[in-house]
Amino acid sequence: MGEESLKRKGEDNKKEDGQYIQNHEPQTMNLQKEVGLISGICMIVGTIIGSGIFISPKSVLANVGAVGPCLTIWAACGILATLGALCFAELGTMITKSGGEYPYLMEAFGPIPAFLFSWTSLLVTKPSSFAIICLSFAEYALAPFYPGCDPPQVAIKCLAAAAIVIITTVNSLSVKLGSYLQNFLTAAKMIIVTIIIVSGIVLLAQGKTENFKDSYKDSSVSFGSLGLAFYNGLWAYDGWNQLNYITEELKNPYRNLPLSIIIGIPLVTVCYILINISYFTVMTSTELLQSQAVAATFGDRVLYSASWIVPVFVAFSTIGSANGTCFTASRLVYVAGREGHMLKLLSYTSVKRLTPAPAIIFYGIIGIIYIIPGDIDTLINYVSFAVWIFYSLTVLALIVMRFTRKELNRPVKIPIIIPVAVTLASILLVLAPVISAPELAYLYCVFFIGSGLIVYVLFVHFKFNWPQKISKPITMHLQMLLEVVPAEKVTE
């Protein structure tokens, strides 16, 4: 059997009558390893630098009240994101499965926490984030066409929905195409980041430092306001764990996953601090708080007639973040379907293109549904609260597996103090907004997560299979329409 296989492979490399013999062996029906180190760094940088740095500076400053604490919060958020990502690097190289937190929670705590994570992520946090980013893209993209006033909500929502359709189409067609698009958009967004940073450095060299004098004066920092400031800052850093969703598609993940994190997140942190410094060279704290669009105000005061560049490139930045989110989060849908926690169709892979097309399309449809209400602030509150609950559980899983799964190979092993510190910080971030500004939204979020237990008990534990029976003819027709088949088992 082995000799015949070797013989076939040898014959495929021979020429016959001036033409290559075509290989008719079927390709493996799994996601392919096509994401290298550069693409991994671009995926992290491209996903993190999105709409956050152009929206969050105002909210961070509002919660701390002064320039000095504001810059300190941005640096601290970068450190926390880096430490969290290093925890995920150990998890990602120890358990090399796609799906981000899902396989880690499965290994450490069993199927129930893993299911609750997938339940919350698939239906709330990931599509909500996708919707928020696309809405932000639409607002900036339409801004030049509506000078002096806000664009109509209908136009914003239609453009955001169109962006979701385009992004899901690109990522359904090809892993390489989605990866190349991410690389291009990351390069484009780094142009606007460079313009803002270089402009700020030039202004500092010219002596524009008056806004940095007595930078801690008039600061108003409390436990509650500090927590809310971190919430808004960390929203801008959201995406630091995205590479763990596509571990199965990384070339040499033991090397490229930690390297992408170590290079990518500190690069983002430096950029964020320098961008905020640039903002303060032309705006006082009061002026920044009064600005409707901080980056646009900066462009008006520095670039003058070329200020239109800012909203255009901010649009590139946000669409790049949306593309990175779609590329990675759709793999969570894929893995959940493969584990039997979602419809099996969602774990199918395209025969021709080897992409998780059903998962990507499903993710895009849910994202469009969240665009309809279109309340960015409310969506951010829901997302942040739910996300940090599962971040704390996932890092806790790393600590637990140090004692319960000692036999697992750990190509990357970080000091135990790092996951302990990240877990404590995550718990504080969950409690801070509840203590400082309790809202029903947080209670609804907890109830929604808890409702996943009912779904798990009925359809996963007791295996009530009537949804699968009802969906079987639909699955067959969609399978033929999309040309998808079940993925092969992942070899451990």
Tab-separated table of C-alpha atoms in Angstrom:
chain	number	residue	atom	x	y	z
A	1	MET	CA	0.000	0.000	0.000
A	2	GLY	CA	2.809	2.433	0.982
A	3	GLU	CA	4.898	1.456	-2.086
A	4	GLU	CA	1.943	2.063	-4.410
A	5	SER	CA	1.398	5.501	-2.875
A	6	LEU	CA	5.072	6.397	-3.341
A	7	LYS	CA	4.953	5.131	-6.915
A	8	ARG	CA	1.912	7.286	-7.730
A	9	LYS	CA	3.582	10.369	-6.262
A	10	GLY	CA	6.740	9.669	-8.280
A	11	GLU	CA	4.754	9.313	-11.482
A	12	ASP	CA	3.013	12.641	-10.857
A	13	ASN	CA	6.370	14.391	-11.146
A	14	LYS	CA	7.279	12.871	-14.520
A	15	LYS	CA	6.723	14.361	-17.955
A	16	GLU	CA	4.959	12.387	-20.605
A	17	ASP	CA	4.784	13.579	-24.252
A	18	GLY	CA	5.850	17.064	-23.190
A	19	GLN	CA	3.052	17.421	-20.647
A	20	TYR	CA	2.819	16.793	-16.923
A	21	ILE	CA	0.647	13.907	-15.842
A	22	GLN	CA	-2.248	15.370	-13.878
A	23	ASN	CA	-2.571	14.205	-10.292
A	24	HIS	CA	-6.092	12.894	-9.763
A	25	GLU	CA	-5.653	12.111	-6.065
A	26	PRO	CA	-8.141	14.012	-3.917
A	27	GLN	CA	-6.784	16.822	-1.782
A	28	THR	CA	-7.127	16.500	1.960
A	29	MET	CA	-10.434	18.028	2.983
A	30	ASN	CA	-8.988	20.144	5.815
A	31	LEU	CA	-7.941	23.766	6.193
A	32	GLN	CA	-4.520	24.257	4.589
A	33	LYS	CA	-1.384	25.725	6.234
A	34	GLU	CA	-1.013	28.885	4.169
A	35	VAL	CA	-0.431	31.639	6.771
A	36	GLY	CA	3.245	32.470	7.383
A	37	LEU	CA	5.042	34.744	9.863
A	38	ILE	CA	4.548	37.985	7.913
A	39	SER	CA	0.863	37.209	7.341
A	40	GLY	CA	0.539	36.302	11.040
A	41	ILE	CA	1.998	39.647	12.149
A	42	CYS	CA	-0.210	41.455	9.630
A	43	MET	CA	-3.225	39.524	10.923
A	44	ILE	CA	-2.545	40.688	14.500
A	45	VAL	CA	-1.665	44.291	13.586
A	46	GLY	CA	-4.421	44.489	10.991
A	47	THR	CA	-7.097	43.122	13.298
A	48	ILE	CA	-6.114	45.196	16.357
A	49	ILE	CA	-5.646	48.542	14.599
A	50	GLY	CA	-9.167	49.145	13.436
A	51	SER	CA	-11.739	51.661	14.573
A	52	GLY	CA	-10.681	51.605	18.244
A	53	ILE	CA	-7.723	53.998	18.138
A	54	PHE	CA	-9.891	56.544	16.314
A	55	ILE	CA	-12.813	56.227	18.782
A	56	SER	CA	-11.435	55.159	22.196
A	57	PRO	CA	-9.007	58.069	22.983
A	58	LYS	CA	-11.972	60.296	23.828
A	59	SER	CA	-13.547	57.698	26.165
A	60	VAL	CA	-10.246	56.853	27.890
A	61	LEU	CA	-9.512	60.545	28.528
A	62	ALA	CA	-13.072	61.152	29.781
A	63	ASN	CA	-12.633	58.482	32.469
A	64	VAL	CA	-9.230	59.633	33.797
A	65	GLY	CA	-9.440	63.392	33.132
A	66	ALA	CA	-5.817	64.217	32.239
A	67	VAL	CA	-3.143	63.568	29.606
A	68	GLY	CA	-0.679	61.720	31.866
A	69	PRO	CA	-3.068	59.032	33.181
A	70	CYS	CA	-4.512	58.695	29.656
A	71	LEU	CA	-1.114	57.782	28.140
A	72	THR	CA	-0.405	55.500	31.112
A	73	ILE	CA	-3.669	53.614	30.506
A	74	TRP	CA	-2.776	53.093	26.829
A	75	ALA	CA	0.629	51.661	27.799
A	76	ALA	CA	-0.901	49.466	30.527
A	77	CYS	CA	-3.524	48.124	28.098
A	78	GLY	CA	-0.729	47.184	25.688
A	79	ILE	CA	1.162	45.375	28.444
A	80	LEU	CA	-1.977	43.476	29.526
A	81	ALA	CA	-2.756	42.537	25.905
A	82	THR	CA	0.832	41.313	25.396
A	83	LEU	CA	0.787	39.226	28.601
A	84	GLY	CA	-2.605	37.800	27.665
A	85	ALA	CA	-1.358	36.955	24.177
A	86	LEU	CA	1.714	35.210	25.639
A	87	CYS	CA	-0.659	33.040	27.698
A	88	PHE	CA	-2.500	32.260	24.483
A	89	ALA	CA	0.827	31.497	22.765
A	90	GLU	CA	1.497	28.720	25.284
A	91	LEU	CA	-2.045	27.418	24.851
A	92	GLY	CA	-1.858	27.665	21.051
A	93	THR	CA	1.421	25.752	20.763
A	94	MET	CA	0.314	23.178	23.349
A	95	ILE	CA	-3.082	22.554	21.712
A	96	THR	CA	-2.660	23.222	17.996
A	97	LYS	CA	-6.324	23.359	17.040
A	98	SER	CA	-8.151	26.267	15.484
A	99	GLY	CA	-11.015	27.920	17.342
A	100	GLY	CA	-9.256	30.183	19.840
A	101	GLU	CA	-10.516	29.715	23.406
A	102	TYR	CA	-12.865	26.862	22.439
A	103	PRO	CA	-10.381	23.906	22.374
A	104	TYR	CA	-8.531	25.230	25.450
A	105	LEU	CA	-11.708	25.366	27.551
A	106	MET	CA	-12.649	21.925	26.203
A	107	GLU	CA	-9.330	20.388	27.308
A	108	ALA	CA	-9.235	22.084	30.734
A	109	PHE	CA	-12.854	22.143	31.906
A	110	GLY	CA	-14.780	19.862	29.555
A	111	PRO	CA	-17.526	20.489	27.022
A	112	ILE	CA	-19.904	22.721	29.033
A	113	PRO	CA	-17.665	25.837	29.400
A	114	ALA	CA	-16.465	25.297	25.823
A	115	PHE	CA	-20.035	25.163	24.574
A	116	LEU	CA	-21.023	28.282	26.543
A	117	PHE	CA	-18.067	30.107	25.008
A	118	SER	CA	-19.018	29.051	21.494
A	119	TRP	CA	-22.690	29.837	22.187
A	120	THR	CA	-21.845	33.366	23.369
A	121	SER	CA	-19.148	34.007	20.783
A	122	LEU	CA	-21.058	32.705	17.782
A	123	LEU	CA	-24.263	34.573	18.511
A	124	VAL	CA	-23.139	37.684	20.431
A	125	THR	CA	-19.515	38.758	20.803
A	126	LYS	CA	-17.947	37.935	17.427
A	127	PRO	CA	-20.774	39.051	15.113
A	128	SER	CA	-21.359	42.120	17.329
A	129	SER	CA	-17.693	43.083	16.980
A	130	PHE	CA	-17.933	42.513	13.224
A	131	ALA	CA	-20.995	44.777	13.088
A	132	ILE	CA	-19.391	47.507	15.225
A	133	ILE	CA	-16.280	47.617	13.041
A	134	CYS	CA	-18.265	47.688	9.791
A	135	LEU	CA	-20.531	50.448	11.121
A	136	SER	CA	-17.436	52.454	12.056
A	137	PHE	CA	-16.046	51.860	8.560
A	138	ALA	CA	-19.275	53.099	7.005
A	139	GLU	CA	-19.309	56.267	9.121
A	140	TYR	CA	-15.748	57.230	8.155
A	141	ALA	CA	-16.190	56.220	4.508
A	142	LEU	CA	-19.296	58.406	4.156
A	143	ALA	CA	-17.923	61.365	6.152
A	144	PRO	CA	-16.306	63.152	3.135
A	145	PHE	CA	-19.662	63.063	1.299
A	146	TYR	CA	-21.538	64.749	4.167
A	147	PRO	CA	-19.349	67.686	5.287
A	148	GLY	CA	-20.672	69.509	8.326
A	149	CYS	CA	-23.305	66.887	9.230
A	150	ASP	CA	-23.676	63.233	10.157
A	151	PRO	CA	-24.350	60.734	7.347
A	152	PRO	CA	-27.897	59.240	7.301
A	153	GLN	CA	-28.257	56.068	9.370
A	154	VAL	CA	-29.795	54.214	6.423
A	155	ALA	CA	-26.731	54.937	4.277
A	156	ILE	CA	-24.384	53.885	7.087
A	157	LYS	CA	-26.195	50.582	7.642
A	158	CYS	CA	-26.448	49.780	3.920
A	159	LEU	CA	-22.732	50.430	3.384
A	160	ALA	CA	-21.839	48.388	6.486
A	161	ALA	CA	-23.963	45.476	5.213
A	162	ALA	CA	-22.311	45.743	1.775
A	163	ALA	CA	-18.883	45.628	3.451
A	164	ILE	CA	-19.856	42.423	5.289
A	165	VAL	CA	-21.047	40.822	2.037
A	166	ILE	CA	-17.782	41.688	0.234
A	167	ILE	CA	-15.568	40.512	3.105
A	168	THR	CA	-17.404	37.199	3.536
A	169	THR	CA	-17.296	36.610	-0.233
A	170	VAL	CA	-13.530	37.198	-0.404
A	171	ASN	CA	-12.828	34.917	2.559
A	172	SER	CA	-15.149	32.211	1.185
A	173	LEU	CA	-13.349	32.204	-2.143
A	174	SER	CA	-9.785	31.721	-0.927
A	175	VAL	CA	-7.692	31.590	2.244
A	176	LYS	CA	-4.815	33.147	0.307
A	177	LEU	CA	-7.036	35.894	-1.121
A	178	GLY	CA	-8.307	36.808	2.364
A	179	SER	CA	-4.750	36.732	3.695
A	180	TYR	CA	-3.426	38.890	0.818
A	181	LEU	CA	-6.291	41.361	1.284
A	182	GLN	CA	-5.375	41.557	4.980
A	183	ASN	CA	-1.732	42.256	4.100
A	184	PHE	CA	-2.748	45.046	1.678
A	185	LEU	CA	-5.187	46.687	4.124
A	186	THR	CA	-2.623	46.443	6.929
A	187	ALA	CA	-0.117	48.272	4.721
A	188	ALA	CA	-2.762	50.913	3.906
A	189	LYS	CA	-3.673	51.463	7.567
A	190	MET	CA	-0.002	51.737	8.526
A	191	ILE	CA	0.211	54.651	6.074
A	192	ILE	CA	-2.353	56.706	8.031
A	193	VAL	CA	-0.789	55.620	11.322
A	194	THR	CA	2.602	56.763	9.996
A	195	ILE	CA	1.161	60.088	8.787
A	196	ILE	CA	-0.311	60.828	12.237
A	197	ILE	CA	2.809	59.703	14.128
A	198	VAL	CA	5.294	61.569	11.896
A	199	SER	CA	3.142	64.715	12.013
A	200	GLY	CA	3.113	64.483	15.812
A	201	ILE	CA	6.896	64.052	16.018
A	202	VAL	CA	7.423	67.085	13.735
A	203	LEU	CA	5.065	69.176	15.886
A	204	LEU	CA	6.880	68.053	19.062
A	205	ALA	CA	10.201	69.027	17.464
A	206	GLN	CA	8.688	72.429	16.733
A	207	GLY	CA	7.973	72.864	20.446
A	208	LYS	CA	4.262	71.959	20.600
A	209	THR	CA	4.559	70.550	24.123
A	210	GLU	CA	2.340	72.892	26.156
A	211	ASN	CA	-0.426	70.264	26.504
A	212	PHE	CA	2.013	67.873	28.242
A	213	LYS	CA	2.898	70.274	31.077
A	214	ASP	CA	1.423	69.231	34.448
A	215	SER	CA	0.021	66.204	32.639
A	216	TYR	CA	-1.376	64.630	35.831
A	217	LYS	CA	-3.106	67.798	36.992
A	218	ASP	CA	-6.916	67.629	37.268
A	219	SER	CA	-6.892	63.838	36.934
A	220	SER	CA	-9.911	62.052	38.435
A	221	VAL	CA	-9.035	58.389	38.879
A	222	SER	CA	-11.166	55.952	40.901
A	223	PHE	CA	-11.642	52.173	40.828
A	224	GLY	CA	-14.743	52.483	38.677
A	225	SER	CA	-13.376	55.093	36.254
A	226	LEU	CA	-10.094	53.189	35.948
A	227	GLY	CA	-11.983	50.024	35.017
A	228	LEU	CA	-14.052	51.859	32.409
A	229	ALA	CA	-10.916	53.507	30.998
A	230	PHE	CA	-9.322	50.059	30.630
A	231	TYR	CA	-12.512	48.798	28.972
A	232	ASN	CA	-12.306	51.462	26.290
A	233	GLY	CA	-8.556	51.134	25.860
A	234	LEU	CA	-8.686	47.360	25.610
A	235	TRP	CA	-11.486	47.624	23.046
A	236	ALA	CA	-8.886	49.281	20.794
A	237	TYR	CA	-6.530	46.341	21.474
A	238	ASP	CA	-9.220	43.728	20.864
A	239	GLY	CA	-7.883	41.132	18.443
A	240	TRP	CA	-4.678	40.273	20.308
A	241	ASN	CA	-5.810	36.629	20.458
A	242	GLN	CA	-7.069	36.342	16.872
A	243	LEU	CA	-4.165	34.236	15.558
A	244	ASN	CA	-5.168	31.389	17.901
A	245	TYR	CA	-8.369	30.984	15.862
A	246	ILE	CA	-6.396	29.869	12.808
A	247	THR	CA	-3.649	27.767	14.422
A	248	GLU	CA	-4.336	24.878	12.006
A	249	GLU	CA	-3.635	27.212	9.056
A	250	LEU	CA	-0.322	28.571	10.402
A	251	LYS	CA	2.903	27.380	8.847
A	252	ASN	CA	5.169	26.130	11.672
A	253	PRO	CA	2.852	27.341	14.481
A	254	TYR	CA	5.375	26.539	17.249
A	255	ARG	CA	7.626	29.279	15.852
A	256	ASN	CA	5.297	31.658	14.045
A	257	LEU	CA	2.538	31.975	16.676
A	258	PRO	CA	4.706	33.312	19.545
A	259	LEU	CA	6.893	35.354	17.172
A	260	SER	CA	3.842	37.022	15.588
A	261	ILE	CA	2.587	37.939	19.077
A	262	ILE	CA	5.945	39.190	20.407
A	263	ILE	CA	6.465	41.379	17.329
A	264	GLY	CA	2.880	42.392	16.540
A	265	ILE	CA	1.383	43.546	19.863
A	266	PRO	CA	4.332	45.676	21.122
A	267	LEU	CA	4.376	47.287	17.655
A	268	VAL	CA	0.689	48.172	18.082
A	269	THR	CA	1.303	49.487	21.623
A	270	VAL	CA	4.082	51.838	20.481
A	271	CYS	CA	1.875	53.055	17.607
A	272	TYR	CA	-1.071	53.721	19.953
A	273	ILE	CA	1.002	55.736	22.445
A	274	LEU	CA	2.595	57.801	19.659
A	275	ILE	CA	-0.801	58.418	18.014
A	276	ASN	CA	-2.229	59.701	21.305
A	277	ILE	CA	0.812	61.931	21.811
A	278	SER	CA	0.230	63.272	18.285
A	279	TYR	CA	-3.400	64.063	19.122
A	280	PHE	CA	-2.322	66.048	22.201
A	281	THR	CA	0.180	68.132	20.229
A	282	VAL	CA	-2.697	69.931	18.466
A	283	MET	CA	-5.569	69.485	20.948
A	284	THR	CA	-5.994	70.201	24.626
A	285	SER	CA	-7.851	67.698	26.802
A	286	THR	CA	-11.012	69.802	26.534
A	287	GLU	CA	-10.753	70.097	22.744
A	288	LEU	CA	-10.223	66.359	22.350
A	289	LEU	CA	-13.285	65.612	24.493
A	290	GLN	CA	-15.380	68.033	22.404
A	291	SER	CA	-14.222	66.553	19.077
A	292	GLN	CA	-16.778	64.376	17.268
A	293	ALA	CA	-14.026	62.535	15.357
A	294	VAL	CA	-10.572	62.872	16.907
A	295	ALA	CA	-8.603	61.711	13.865
A	296	ALA	CA	-10.594	63.982	11.544
A	297	THR	CA	-9.990	66.995	13.823
A	298	PHE	CA	-6.276	66.175	13.847
A	299	GLY	CA	-6.297	66.024	10.033
A	300	ASP	CA	-8.079	69.370	9.741
A	301	ARG	CA	-5.499	71.088	11.962
A	302	VAL	CA	-2.393	69.484	10.480
A	303	LEU	CA	-3.059	68.424	6.871
A	304	TYR	CA	-5.349	71.326	5.879
A	305	SER	CA	-6.461	70.784	2.245
A	306	ALA	CA	-5.243	67.173	2.353
A	307	SER	CA	-7.358	66.390	5.429
A	308	TRP	CA	-9.638	64.163	3.302
A	309	ILE	CA	-6.844	61.572	3.489
A	310	VAL	CA	-7.725	60.841	7.123
A	311	PRO	CA	-11.309	59.508	6.741
A	312	VAL	CA	-10.297	57.558	3.610
A	313	PHE	CA	-7.423	55.763	5.312
A	314	VAL	CA	-9.375	55.311	8.550
A	315	ALA	CA	-11.949	53.525	6.384
A	316	PHE	CA	-9.138	51.262	5.114
A	317	SER	CA	-8.101	50.663	8.717
A	318	THR	CA	-11.565	49.625	9.859
A	319	ILE	CA	-12.280	47.424	6.838
A	320	GLY	CA	-8.930	45.698	7.444
A	321	SER	CA	-9.916	45.014	11.021
A	322	ALA	CA	-13.287	43.671	9.860
A	323	ASN	CA	-11.560	41.376	7.350
A	324	GLY	CA	-9.212	40.027	10.013
A	325	THR	CA	-12.129	39.446	12.387
A	326	CYS	CA	-14.108	37.568	9.733
A	327	PHE	CA	-11.073	35.505	8.684
A	328	THR	CA	-10.380	34.313	12.225
A	329	ALA	CA	-13.795	34.205	13.947
A	330	SER	CA	-15.402	32.121	11.199
A	331	ARG	CA	-12.962	29.351	12.206
A	332	LEU	CA	-14.668	29.234	15.617
A	333	VAL	CA	-17.951	28.450	13.850
A	334	TYR	CA	-16.099	25.773	11.852
A	335	VAL	CA	-14.598	24.102	14.952
A	336	ALA	CA	-17.875	24.240	16.929
A	337	GLY	CA	-19.645	22.503	14.039
A	338	ARG	CA	-16.888	19.902	13.851
A	339	GLU	CA	-17.249	19.156	17.593
A	340	GLY	CA	-21.027	18.674	17.230
A	341	HIS	CA	-21.935	21.827	19.185
A	342	MET	CA	-23.428	23.492	16.128
A	343	LEU	CA	-25.028	22.214	12.915
A	344	LYS	CA	-22.641	19.846	11.136
A	345	LEU	CA	-22.995	21.841	7.925
A	346	LEU	CA	-20.991	24.651	9.555
A	347	SER	CA	-17.948	22.350	9.787
A	348	TYR	CA	-17.956	21.522	6.077
A	349	THR	CA	-15.114	22.619	3.818
A	350	SER	CA	-15.294	23.792	0.205
A	351	VAL	CA	-14.115	21.036	-2.161
A	352	LYS	CA	-12.574	23.430	-4.684
A	353	ARG	CA	-11.339	26.235	-2.452
A	354	LEU	CA	-10.615	24.444	0.872
A	355	THR	CA	-12.225	27.248	2.913
A	356	PRO	CA	-14.868	26.896	5.664
A	357	ALA	CA	-17.425	28.584	3.383
A	358	PRO	CA	-20.621	27.672	5.341
A	359	ALA	CA	-19.092	28.987	8.593
A	360	ILE	CA	-18.015	32.251	6.939
A	361	ILE	CA	-21.447	32.786	5.343
A	362	PHE	CA	-23.223	32.045	8.646
A	363	TYR	CA	-20.960	34.526	10.449
A	364	GLY	CA	-21.678	37.201	7.832
A	365	ILE	CA	-25.471	36.721	8.101
A	366	ILE	CA	-25.405	37.109	11.915
A	367	GLY	CA	-23.210	40.207	11.540
A	368	ILE	CA	-25.747	41.811	9.191
A	369	ILE	CA	-28.551	41.078	11.692
A	370	TYR	CA	-26.631	43.014	14.377
A	371	ILE	CA	-26.268	45.996	12.039
A	372	ILE	CA	-30.047	46.535	12.067
A	373	PRO	CA	-30.202	48.012	15.640
A	374	GLY	CA	-26.851	49.677	14.972
A	375	ASP	CA	-26.210	51.043	18.504
A	376	ILE	CA	-22.423	50.943	18.710
A	377	ASP	CA	-22.116	51.957	22.382
A	378	THR	CA	-24.557	49.308	23.616
A	379	LEU	CA	-22.905	46.637	21.477
A	380	ILE	CA	-19.471	47.547	22.879
A	381	ASN	CA	-20.758	47.197	26.471
A	382	TYR	CA	-22.221	43.744	25.743
A	383	VAL	CA	-19.091	42.576	23.919
A	384	SER	CA	-16.550	43.816	26.488
A	385	PHE	CA	-18.360	42.334	29.482
A	386	ALA	CA	-18.861	38.908	27.889
A	387	VAL	CA	-15.403	38.753	26.312
A	388	TRP	CA	-13.512	39.333	29.557
A	389	ILE	CA	-15.515	36.653	31.359
A	390	PHE	CA	-14.161	34.075	28.914
A	391	TYR	CA	-10.670	35.607	28.749
A	392	SER	CA	-10.383	35.050	32.508
A	393	LEU	CA	-11.659	31.465	32.178
A	394	THR	CA	-9.261	30.702	29.330
A	395	VAL	CA	-6.159	31.979	31.131
A	396	LEU	CA	-7.349	30.119	34.239
A	397	ALA	CA	-7.459	27.005	32.008
A	398	LEU	CA	-3.727	27.476	31.335
A	399	ILE	CA	-3.049	27.482	35.102
A	400	VAL	CA	-5.264	24.426	35.658
A	401	MET	CA	-3.604	22.411	32.854
A	402	ARG	CA	-0.160	23.081	34.366
A	403	PHE	CA	-1.280	20.671	37.102
A	404	THR	CA	-3.842	18.411	35.397
A	405	ARG	CA	-2.206	17.943	31.955
A	406	LYS	CA	1.494	17.804	32.742
A	407	GLU	CA	2.070	15.285	29.935
A	408	LEU	CA	1.251	17.799	27.185
A	409	ASN	CA	4.183	19.119	25.159
A	410	ARG	CA	4.747	22.845	25.748
A	411	PRO	CA	7.045	24.343	23.067
A	412	VAL	CA	6.348	27.755	24.651
A	413	LYS	CA	6.202	27.857	28.461
A	414	ILE	CA	5.772	31.172	30.269
A	415	PRO	CA	6.310	31.869	34.017
A	416	ILE	CA	3.218	30.973	36.054
A	417	ILE	CA	3.041	34.509	37.480
A	418	ILE	CA	1.955	35.847	34.057
A	419	PRO	CA	-1.303	33.826	33.741
A	420	VAL	CA	-2.052	34.472	37.454
A	421	ALA	CA	-1.702	38.244	36.923
A	422	VAL	CA	-3.782	38.180	33.729
A	423	THR	CA	-6.540	36.152	35.421
A	424	LEU	CA	-6.755	38.604	38.335
A	425	ALA	CA	-6.773	41.582	35.953
A	426	SER	CA	-9.539	39.952	33.884
A	427	ILE	CA	-11.699	39.379	36.969
A	428	LEU	CA	-11.263	43.030	37.979
A	429	LEU	CA	-12.245	44.138	34.473
A	430	VAL	CA	-15.443	42.073	34.671
A	431	LEU	CA	-16.370	43.451	38.098
A	432	ALA	CA	-15.361	47.111	37.561
A	433	PRO	CA	-18.256	48.241	35.319
A	434	VAL	CA	-20.794	46.244	37.357
A	435	ILE	CA	-19.670	47.957	40.574
A	436	SER	CA	-19.166	51.475	39.158
A	437	ALA	CA	-22.097	51.682	36.743
A	438	PRO	CA	-24.480	48.720	37.108
A	439	GLU	CA	-26.814	48.305	34.158
A	440	LEU	CA	-29.442	45.760	33.129
A	441	ALA	CA	-27.363	45.081	30.024
A	442	TYR	CA	-24.830	43.145	32.124
A	443	LEU	CA	-27.600	41.098	33.748
A	444	TYR	CA	-29.090	40.283	30.336
A	445	CYS	CA	-25.654	39.176	29.186
A	446	VAL	CA	-25.296	36.783	32.135
A	447	PHE	CA	-28.793	35.383	31.486
A	448	PHE	CA	-27.968	34.846	27.808
A	449	ILE	CA	-24.771	32.979	28.659
A	450	GLY	CA	-26.715	30.884	31.189
A	451	SER	CA	-29.406	30.079	28.627
A	452	GLY	CA	-26.732	28.228	26.698
A	453	LEU	CA	-26.871	25.569	29.437
A	454	ILE	CA	-30.457	24.730	28.448
A	455	VAL	CA	-29.444	24.375	24.810
A	456	TYR	CA	-26.455	22.208	25.788
A	457	VAL	CA	-28.478	19.847	27.993
A	458	LEU	CA	-31.229	19.351	25.400
A	459	PHE	CA	-29.297	19.140	22.140
A	460	VAL	CA	-25.755	18.107	23.088
A	461	HIS	CA	-26.029	16.059	26.282
A	462	PHE	CA	-29.384	14.319	25.635
A	463	LYS	CA	-28.799	14.542	21.871
A	464	PHE	CA	-32.294	15.568	20.827
A	465	ASN	CA	-31.656	15.223	17.137
A	466	TRP	CA	-34.857	16.585	15.650
A	467	PRO	CA	-33.089	19.819	14.558
A	468	GLN	CA	-30.592	17.682	12.630
A	469	LYS	CA	-33.450	15.653	11.088
A	470	ILE	CA	-35.306	18.790	10.047
A	471	SER	CA	-32.137	20.367	8.653
A	472	LYS	CA	-30.932	17.209	6.844
A	473	PRO	CA	-32.649	17.917	3.488
A	474	ILE	CA	-31.600	21.578	3.743
A	475	THR	CA	-28.020	20.470	4.471
A	476	MET	CA	-28.016	18.182	1.413
A	477	HIS	CA	-29.195	20.960	-0.903
A	478	LEU	CA	-26.767	23.504	0.557
A	479	GLN	CA	-23.961	20.957	0.333
A	480	MET	CA	-24.578	20.614	-3.399
A	481	LEU	CA	-25.066	24.352	-3.896
A	482	LEU	CA	-21.896	25.381	-2.027
A	483	GLU	CA	-19.895	22.278	-3.067
A	484	VAL	CA	-18.792	21.474	0.482
A	485	VAL	CA	-17.982	18.213	2.266
A	486	PRO	CA	-17.275	17.199	5.892
A	487	ALA	CA	-13.720	17.927	7.023
A	488	GLU	CA	-11.422	15.008	7.777
A	489	LYS	CA	-10.427	14.204	11.313
A	490	VAL	CA	-7.519	16.286	12.626
A	491	THR	CA	-4.536	14.032	13.321
A	492	GLU	CA	-3.227	14.644	16.790
